[in-house]
Structure formats: C-alpha cells, structure tokens
Tab-separated table of C-alpha atoms in Angstrom:
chain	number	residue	atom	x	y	z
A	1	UNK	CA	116.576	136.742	77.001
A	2	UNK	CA	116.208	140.248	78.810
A	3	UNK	CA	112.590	141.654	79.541
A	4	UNK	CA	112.054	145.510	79.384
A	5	UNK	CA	111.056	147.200	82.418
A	6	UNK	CA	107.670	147.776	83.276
A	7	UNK	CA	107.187	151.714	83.562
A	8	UNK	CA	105.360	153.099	86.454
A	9	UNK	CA	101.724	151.072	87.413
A	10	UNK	CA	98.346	152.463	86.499
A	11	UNK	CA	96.298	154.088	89.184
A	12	UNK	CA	93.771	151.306	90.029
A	13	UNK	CA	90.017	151.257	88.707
A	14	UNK	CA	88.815	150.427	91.783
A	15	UNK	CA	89.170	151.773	95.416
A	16	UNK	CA	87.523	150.556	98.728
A	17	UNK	CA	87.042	151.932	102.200
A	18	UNK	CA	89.293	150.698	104.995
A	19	UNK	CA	90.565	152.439	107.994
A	20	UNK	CA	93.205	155.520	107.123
A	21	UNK	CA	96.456	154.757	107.878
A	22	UNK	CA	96.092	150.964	107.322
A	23	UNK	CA	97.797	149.230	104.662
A	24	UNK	CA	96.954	149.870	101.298
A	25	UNK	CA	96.433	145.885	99.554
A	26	UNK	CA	96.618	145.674	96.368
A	27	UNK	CA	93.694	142.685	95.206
A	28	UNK	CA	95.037	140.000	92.656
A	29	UNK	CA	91.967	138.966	92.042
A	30	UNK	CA	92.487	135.544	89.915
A	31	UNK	CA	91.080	134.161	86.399
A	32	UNK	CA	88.789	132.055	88.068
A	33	UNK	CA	87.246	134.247	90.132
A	34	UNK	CA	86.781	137.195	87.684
A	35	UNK	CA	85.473	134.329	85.494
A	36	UNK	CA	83.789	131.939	87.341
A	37	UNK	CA	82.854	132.965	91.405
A	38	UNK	CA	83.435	137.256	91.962
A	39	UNK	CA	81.346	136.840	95.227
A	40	UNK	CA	85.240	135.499	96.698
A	41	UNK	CA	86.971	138.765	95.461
A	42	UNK	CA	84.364	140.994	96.936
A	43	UNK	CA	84.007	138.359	100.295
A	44	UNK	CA	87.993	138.862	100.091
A	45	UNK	CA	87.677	142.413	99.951
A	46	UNK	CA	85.112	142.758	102.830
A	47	UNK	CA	87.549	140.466	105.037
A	48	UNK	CA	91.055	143.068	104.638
A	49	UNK	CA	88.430	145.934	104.851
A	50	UNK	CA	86.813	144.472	108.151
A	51	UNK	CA	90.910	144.256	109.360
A	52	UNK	CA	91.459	147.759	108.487
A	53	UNK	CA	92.786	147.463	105.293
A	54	UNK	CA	92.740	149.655	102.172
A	55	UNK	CA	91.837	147.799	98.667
A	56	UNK	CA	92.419	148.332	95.539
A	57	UNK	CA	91.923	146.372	92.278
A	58	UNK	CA	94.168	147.125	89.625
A	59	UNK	CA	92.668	147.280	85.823
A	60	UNK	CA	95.873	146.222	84.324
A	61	UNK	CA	96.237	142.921	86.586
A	62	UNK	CA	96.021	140.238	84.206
A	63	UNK	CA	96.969	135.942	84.822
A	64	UNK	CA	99.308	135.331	86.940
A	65	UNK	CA	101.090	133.272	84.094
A	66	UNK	CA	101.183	129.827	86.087
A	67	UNK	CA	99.680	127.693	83.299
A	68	UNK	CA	101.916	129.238	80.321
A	69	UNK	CA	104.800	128.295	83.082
A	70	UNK	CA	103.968	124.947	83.588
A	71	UNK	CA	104.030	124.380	80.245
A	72	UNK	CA	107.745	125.510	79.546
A	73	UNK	CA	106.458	128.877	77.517
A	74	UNK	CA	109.406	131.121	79.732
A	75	UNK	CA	109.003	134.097	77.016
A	76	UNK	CA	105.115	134.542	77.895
A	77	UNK	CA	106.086	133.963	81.696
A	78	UNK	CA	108.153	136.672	81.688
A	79	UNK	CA	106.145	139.135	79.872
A	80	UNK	CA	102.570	137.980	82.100
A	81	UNK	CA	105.615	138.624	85.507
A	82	UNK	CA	106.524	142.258	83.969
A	83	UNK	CA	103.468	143.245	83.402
A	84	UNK	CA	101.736	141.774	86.606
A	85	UNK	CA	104.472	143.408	88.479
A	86	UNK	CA	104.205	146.783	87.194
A	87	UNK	CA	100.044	146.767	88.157
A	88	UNK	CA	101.186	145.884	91.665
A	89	UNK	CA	104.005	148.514	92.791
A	90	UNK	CA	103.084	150.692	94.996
A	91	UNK	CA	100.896	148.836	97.256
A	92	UNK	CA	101.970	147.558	100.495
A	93	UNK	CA	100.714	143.960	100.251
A	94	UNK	CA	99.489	142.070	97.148
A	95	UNK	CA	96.821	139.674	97.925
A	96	UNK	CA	95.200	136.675	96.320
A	97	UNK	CA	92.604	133.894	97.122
A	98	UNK	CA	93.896	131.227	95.636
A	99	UNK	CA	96.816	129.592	96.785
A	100	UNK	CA	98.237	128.236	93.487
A	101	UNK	CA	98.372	132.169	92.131
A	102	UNK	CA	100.118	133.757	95.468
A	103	UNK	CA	102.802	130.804	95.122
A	104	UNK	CA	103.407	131.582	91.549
A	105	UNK	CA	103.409	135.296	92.268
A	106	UNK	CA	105.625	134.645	95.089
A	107	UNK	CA	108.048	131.780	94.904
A	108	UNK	CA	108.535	131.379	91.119
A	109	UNK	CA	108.822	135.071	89.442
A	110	UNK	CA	112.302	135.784	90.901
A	111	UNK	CA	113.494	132.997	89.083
A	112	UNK	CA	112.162	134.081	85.686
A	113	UNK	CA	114.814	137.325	85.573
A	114	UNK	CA	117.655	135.425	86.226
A	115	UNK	CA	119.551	136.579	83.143
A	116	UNK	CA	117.435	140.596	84.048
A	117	UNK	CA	119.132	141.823	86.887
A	118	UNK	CA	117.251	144.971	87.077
A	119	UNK	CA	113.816	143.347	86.851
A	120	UNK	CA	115.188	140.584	89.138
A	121	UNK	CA	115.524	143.108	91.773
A	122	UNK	CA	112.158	144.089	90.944
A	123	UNK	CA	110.448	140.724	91.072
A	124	UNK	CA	112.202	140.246	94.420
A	125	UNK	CA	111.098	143.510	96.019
A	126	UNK	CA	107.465	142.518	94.276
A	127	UNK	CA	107.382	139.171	95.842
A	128	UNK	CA	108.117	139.431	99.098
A	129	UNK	CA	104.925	141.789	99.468
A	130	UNK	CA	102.775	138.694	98.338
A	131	UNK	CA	100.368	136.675	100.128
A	132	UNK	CA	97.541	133.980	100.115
A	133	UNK	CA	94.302	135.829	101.444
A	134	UNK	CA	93.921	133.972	105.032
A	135	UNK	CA	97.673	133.709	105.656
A	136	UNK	CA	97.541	137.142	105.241
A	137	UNK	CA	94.590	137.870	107.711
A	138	UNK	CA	95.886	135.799	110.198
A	139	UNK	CA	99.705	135.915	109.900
A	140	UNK	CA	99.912	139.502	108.979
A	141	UNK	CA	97.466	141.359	110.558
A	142	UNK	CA	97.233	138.911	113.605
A	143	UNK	CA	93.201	138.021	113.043
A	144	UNK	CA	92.440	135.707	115.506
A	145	UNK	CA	88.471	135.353	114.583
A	146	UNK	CA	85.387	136.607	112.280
A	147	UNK	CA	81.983	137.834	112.465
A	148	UNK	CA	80.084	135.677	110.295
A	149	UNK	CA	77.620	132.588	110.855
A	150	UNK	CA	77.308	129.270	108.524
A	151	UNK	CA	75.020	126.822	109.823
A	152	UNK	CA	76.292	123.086	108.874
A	153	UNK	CA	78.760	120.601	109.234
A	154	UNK	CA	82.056	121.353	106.762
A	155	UNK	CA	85.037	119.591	105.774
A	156	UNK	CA	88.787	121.415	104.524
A	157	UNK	CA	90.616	120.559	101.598
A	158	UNK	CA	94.318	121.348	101.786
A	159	UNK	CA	94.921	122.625	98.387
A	160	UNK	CA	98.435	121.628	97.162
A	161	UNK	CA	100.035	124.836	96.477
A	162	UNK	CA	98.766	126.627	99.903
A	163	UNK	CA	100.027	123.976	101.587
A	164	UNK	CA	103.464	122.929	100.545
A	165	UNK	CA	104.840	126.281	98.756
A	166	UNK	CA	103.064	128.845	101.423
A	167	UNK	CA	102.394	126.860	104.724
A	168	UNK	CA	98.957	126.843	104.376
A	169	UNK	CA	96.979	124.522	106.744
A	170	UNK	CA	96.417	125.788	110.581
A	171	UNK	CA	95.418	129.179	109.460
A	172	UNK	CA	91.962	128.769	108.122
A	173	UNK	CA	91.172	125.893	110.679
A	174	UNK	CA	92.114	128.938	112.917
A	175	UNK	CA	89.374	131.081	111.731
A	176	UNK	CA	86.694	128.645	110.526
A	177	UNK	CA	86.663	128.175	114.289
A	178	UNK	CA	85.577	131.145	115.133
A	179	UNK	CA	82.113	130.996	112.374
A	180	UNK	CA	79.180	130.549	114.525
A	181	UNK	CA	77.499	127.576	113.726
A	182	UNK	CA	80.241	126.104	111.791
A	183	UNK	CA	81.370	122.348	112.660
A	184	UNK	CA	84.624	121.719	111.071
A	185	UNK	CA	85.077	118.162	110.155
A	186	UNK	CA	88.351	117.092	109.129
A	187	UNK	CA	88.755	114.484	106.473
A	188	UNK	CA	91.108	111.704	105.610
A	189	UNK	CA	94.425	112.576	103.559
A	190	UNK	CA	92.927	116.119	103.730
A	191	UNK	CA	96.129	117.223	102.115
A	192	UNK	CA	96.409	114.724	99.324
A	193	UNK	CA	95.429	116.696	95.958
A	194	UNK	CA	92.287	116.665	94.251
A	195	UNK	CA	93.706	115.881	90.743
A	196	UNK	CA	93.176	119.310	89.761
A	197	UNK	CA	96.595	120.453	89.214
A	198	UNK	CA	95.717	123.223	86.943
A	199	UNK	CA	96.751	121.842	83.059
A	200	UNK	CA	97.731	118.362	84.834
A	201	UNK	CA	93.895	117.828	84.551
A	202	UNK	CA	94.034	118.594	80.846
A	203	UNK	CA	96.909	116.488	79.961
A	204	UNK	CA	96.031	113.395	82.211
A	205	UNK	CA	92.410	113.523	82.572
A	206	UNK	CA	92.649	109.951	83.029
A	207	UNK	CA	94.917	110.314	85.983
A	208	UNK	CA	92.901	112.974	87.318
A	209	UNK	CA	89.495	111.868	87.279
A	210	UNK	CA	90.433	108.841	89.596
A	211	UNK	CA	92.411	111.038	91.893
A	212	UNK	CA	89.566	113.521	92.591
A	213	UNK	CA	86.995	110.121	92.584
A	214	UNK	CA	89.467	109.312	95.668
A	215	UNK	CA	89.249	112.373	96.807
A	216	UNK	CA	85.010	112.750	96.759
A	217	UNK	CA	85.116	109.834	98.533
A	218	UNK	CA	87.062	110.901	101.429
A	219	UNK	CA	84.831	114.216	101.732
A	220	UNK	CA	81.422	112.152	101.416
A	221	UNK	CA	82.644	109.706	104.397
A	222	UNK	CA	83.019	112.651	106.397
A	223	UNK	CA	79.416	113.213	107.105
A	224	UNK	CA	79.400	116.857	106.184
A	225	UNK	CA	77.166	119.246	104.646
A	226	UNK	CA	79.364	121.596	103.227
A	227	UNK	CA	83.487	121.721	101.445
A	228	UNK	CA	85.782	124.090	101.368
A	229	UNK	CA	89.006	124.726	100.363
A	230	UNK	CA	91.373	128.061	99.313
A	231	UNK	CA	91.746	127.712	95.798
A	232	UNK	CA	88.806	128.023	93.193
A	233	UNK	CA	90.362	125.551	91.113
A	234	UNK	CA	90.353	122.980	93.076
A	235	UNK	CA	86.986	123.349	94.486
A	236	UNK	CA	85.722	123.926	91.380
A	237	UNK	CA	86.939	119.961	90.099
A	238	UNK	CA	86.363	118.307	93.292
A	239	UNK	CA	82.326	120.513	93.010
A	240	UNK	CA	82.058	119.044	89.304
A	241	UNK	CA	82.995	115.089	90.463
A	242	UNK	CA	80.377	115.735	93.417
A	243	UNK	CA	77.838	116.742	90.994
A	244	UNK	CA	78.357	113.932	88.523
A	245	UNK	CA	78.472	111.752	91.485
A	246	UNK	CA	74.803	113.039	92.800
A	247	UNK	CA	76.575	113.832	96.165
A	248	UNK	CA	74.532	116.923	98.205
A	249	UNK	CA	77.409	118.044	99.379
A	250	UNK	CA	78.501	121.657	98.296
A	251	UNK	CA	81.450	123.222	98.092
A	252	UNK	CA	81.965	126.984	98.638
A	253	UNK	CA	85.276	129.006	98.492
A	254	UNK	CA	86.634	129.675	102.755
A	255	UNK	CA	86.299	132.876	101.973
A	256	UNK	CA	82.613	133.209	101.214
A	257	UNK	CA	82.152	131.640	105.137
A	258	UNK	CA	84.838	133.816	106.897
A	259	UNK	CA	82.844	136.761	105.398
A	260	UNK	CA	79.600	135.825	105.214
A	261	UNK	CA	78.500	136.401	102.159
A	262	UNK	CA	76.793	132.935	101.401
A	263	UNK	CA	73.644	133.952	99.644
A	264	UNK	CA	75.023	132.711	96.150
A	265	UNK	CA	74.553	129.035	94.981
A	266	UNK	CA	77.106	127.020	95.704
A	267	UNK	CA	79.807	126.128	93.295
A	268	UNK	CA	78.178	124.448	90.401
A	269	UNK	CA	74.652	124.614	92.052
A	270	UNK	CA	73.432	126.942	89.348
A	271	UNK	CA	71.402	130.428	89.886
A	272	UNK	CA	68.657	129.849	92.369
C-alpha cells in the first residue's frame, strides 16, 4: 500500500518567545498530556525557551499512532505518520516528553513507507529531527543545569522506551542534580518496566498489575518523598498502584521539577 503525500504543514496555533536566531522546536505535545497533565507541555515549553529556543505547537499534531501500531493496524499507522509528519516540517527539531512517543516518531516511521519511497524519504528527513525533551536539552543544546528548587527526597524510573530505543538514563540524573533541594535516590531495577506498556496493560492486566506491584515496592523501599520518571504513561500507572496501595509517595512528570512549575497536585492527587 502507497500513502499520499502530505501537502505543505499548517502554520502553528501557537507561538512562544525564545531568543532570535535559536532553533525553532516544533512541540509534540502527547495524548496524555493534552489529556491528562498540560502543566508538562507548558513546563516543557518554559525549559527549550529558558535554552533559547523558539516553540511552536502545531494545531494539526494529532497521536503519534504507537498504540494503532502495536496492534498490527499498518493502514492507520501510516495515515497518523503522514499526517504527523506534514504538522512537523519546517521546524528544526521536533520535541516530545514522553519517551515512548519520540521513539515511535523516531525509530519506527521510516519503516512504515517501505513500499512509499517518496514519503520514505520524508519520514527519514522527519525523523532524524526528533527528540525526547531532556535528551534534547542536554545532548543538543549542551544544558548542563536548571534554575528551579524541589524540596524532598526523589527516586527515577527508567521508562522502557527512553531507555532502550533513545539512550535515556544519565541525562536527567544529569540535571535533577542541579535542582536545589532535590535528593535523588536511586532505586532497585530502576530500569525494569512498570507494567505499563501502553495497550500491554489492557491486554494483560493480570500481568501488569503484578509487575507495577513489583515495581511500587521498589520505589516505597527507597525512602523517598517524591517519583519521577519521563513518560506520563508510566507515571501515571505506577501513581494509580501507589494510590490504591495508600503509599504518600507522589509522582510528578521530570519535567515539572527541571522547570519548576510544581504548584499542581501531583499525579492522581486530585485539585487542591
């Protein structure tokens, strides 16, 4: 099957301040977070704005397709890829918080214009201008620390995608250092997954709840205060277990620390 070419990309909705001449981001700004936390698209916003960035949120941008991938639908793939792709050209850098969608975005919509040679070249030339938000910061535009303060004792999550399609791991360790007040904690089998796995949670529940009860338990014999992790997803089921568990622990997206913007409940906490 052949997918028609995305035409030229809509001028974004949205437009932020950053320094002029800096490099003009293009925010992908996840379901989850539109849905479920926007305080980490506009804490990722203030972080590439703070590095001299320019951001923009494209109105077209829509999923980035992973769950109708992992669940063989190739047709709707490629038609969520085209049309994803044609919101982001244009921009220097495309941008996500979330792990799980920059790997998608990045490492698997080549491969979906295999038999498309002209969007193939497209998807490659798209992809190569993707990354995860604090791989960007720090392995892009060389950000070596933050101004922002979190009192409390936290713990990381690896999240599985980050990690093990995009490298993930020393980077955020890198800046959480740098969080006054912060005391980063690290737990056991901090990269072994939370049971999440986007529809694996749906079609092994099972499976998943005692993975992410193995998981809650590593976090609570850590001591600390506070989890975080990169991807909304995960945090969000490993937030849920805690809750269910009566753990005080909450969990907050990295970005919401490195930026400072921690006035909102925690995940799950509910509106104060």
């Amino acid at each position: 099957m052949t997918s028609s070419a995305p035409q030229d990309p809509p001028h974004a909705d949205v437009q932020n301040g950053g320094a002029p001449g800096g490099p003009r981001v293009g925010l992908f700004v996840t379901c989850l977070v539109d849905l479920f936390r926007p305080s980490v698209g506009f804490a990722s916003v203030k972080l590439m704005e703070d590095a001299g960035c320019t951001v923009e949120v494209p109105a077209a941008q829509t999923c980035c397709g992973q769950p109708a991938f992992n669940s063989g639908d190739r047709d709707d793939t490629r038609a969520i890829a085209a049309s994803v792709i044609r919101a982001f050209e244009g921009f220097d850098y495309v941008v996500a918080p979330s792990g799980s969608c920059a790997g998608m975005l990045k490492k698997h919509y080549v491969e979906l214009f295999e038999d498309d040679p002209a969007m193939k070249a497209r998807a490659e030339a798209f992809s190569v201008r993707v990354f995860e938000l604090v791989s960007f910061l720090t392995d892009v535009l060389g950000v070596s620390a933050v101004e922002a303060r979190f009192d409390g004792t936290a713990t990381y999550h690896d999240s599985c995608s980050g990690l093990r399609e995009l490298g993930i791991q020393s980077q955020p360790r890198k800046l959480l250092a740098t969080v006054d007040g912060l005391e980063l904690t690290e737990m056991r089998d901090s990269d072994v997954c939370c049971g999440f796995g986007g529809t694996f949670c749906v079609k092994y529940p099972d499976i998943s709840n005692k993975i992410v009860g193995e998981k809650t338990r590593t976090i609570a014999d850590t001591g600390a205060d506070l989890l975080l992790a990169g991807d909304l997803g995960c945090l969000m089921n490993m937030a849920g277990k805690l809750k269910r568990e009566g753990a005080t622990i909450e969990a907050r997206h990295v970005a919401e620390v490195l930026a400072g913007i921690t006035n909102q409940p925690a995940i799950g906490g509910g509106r104060r």
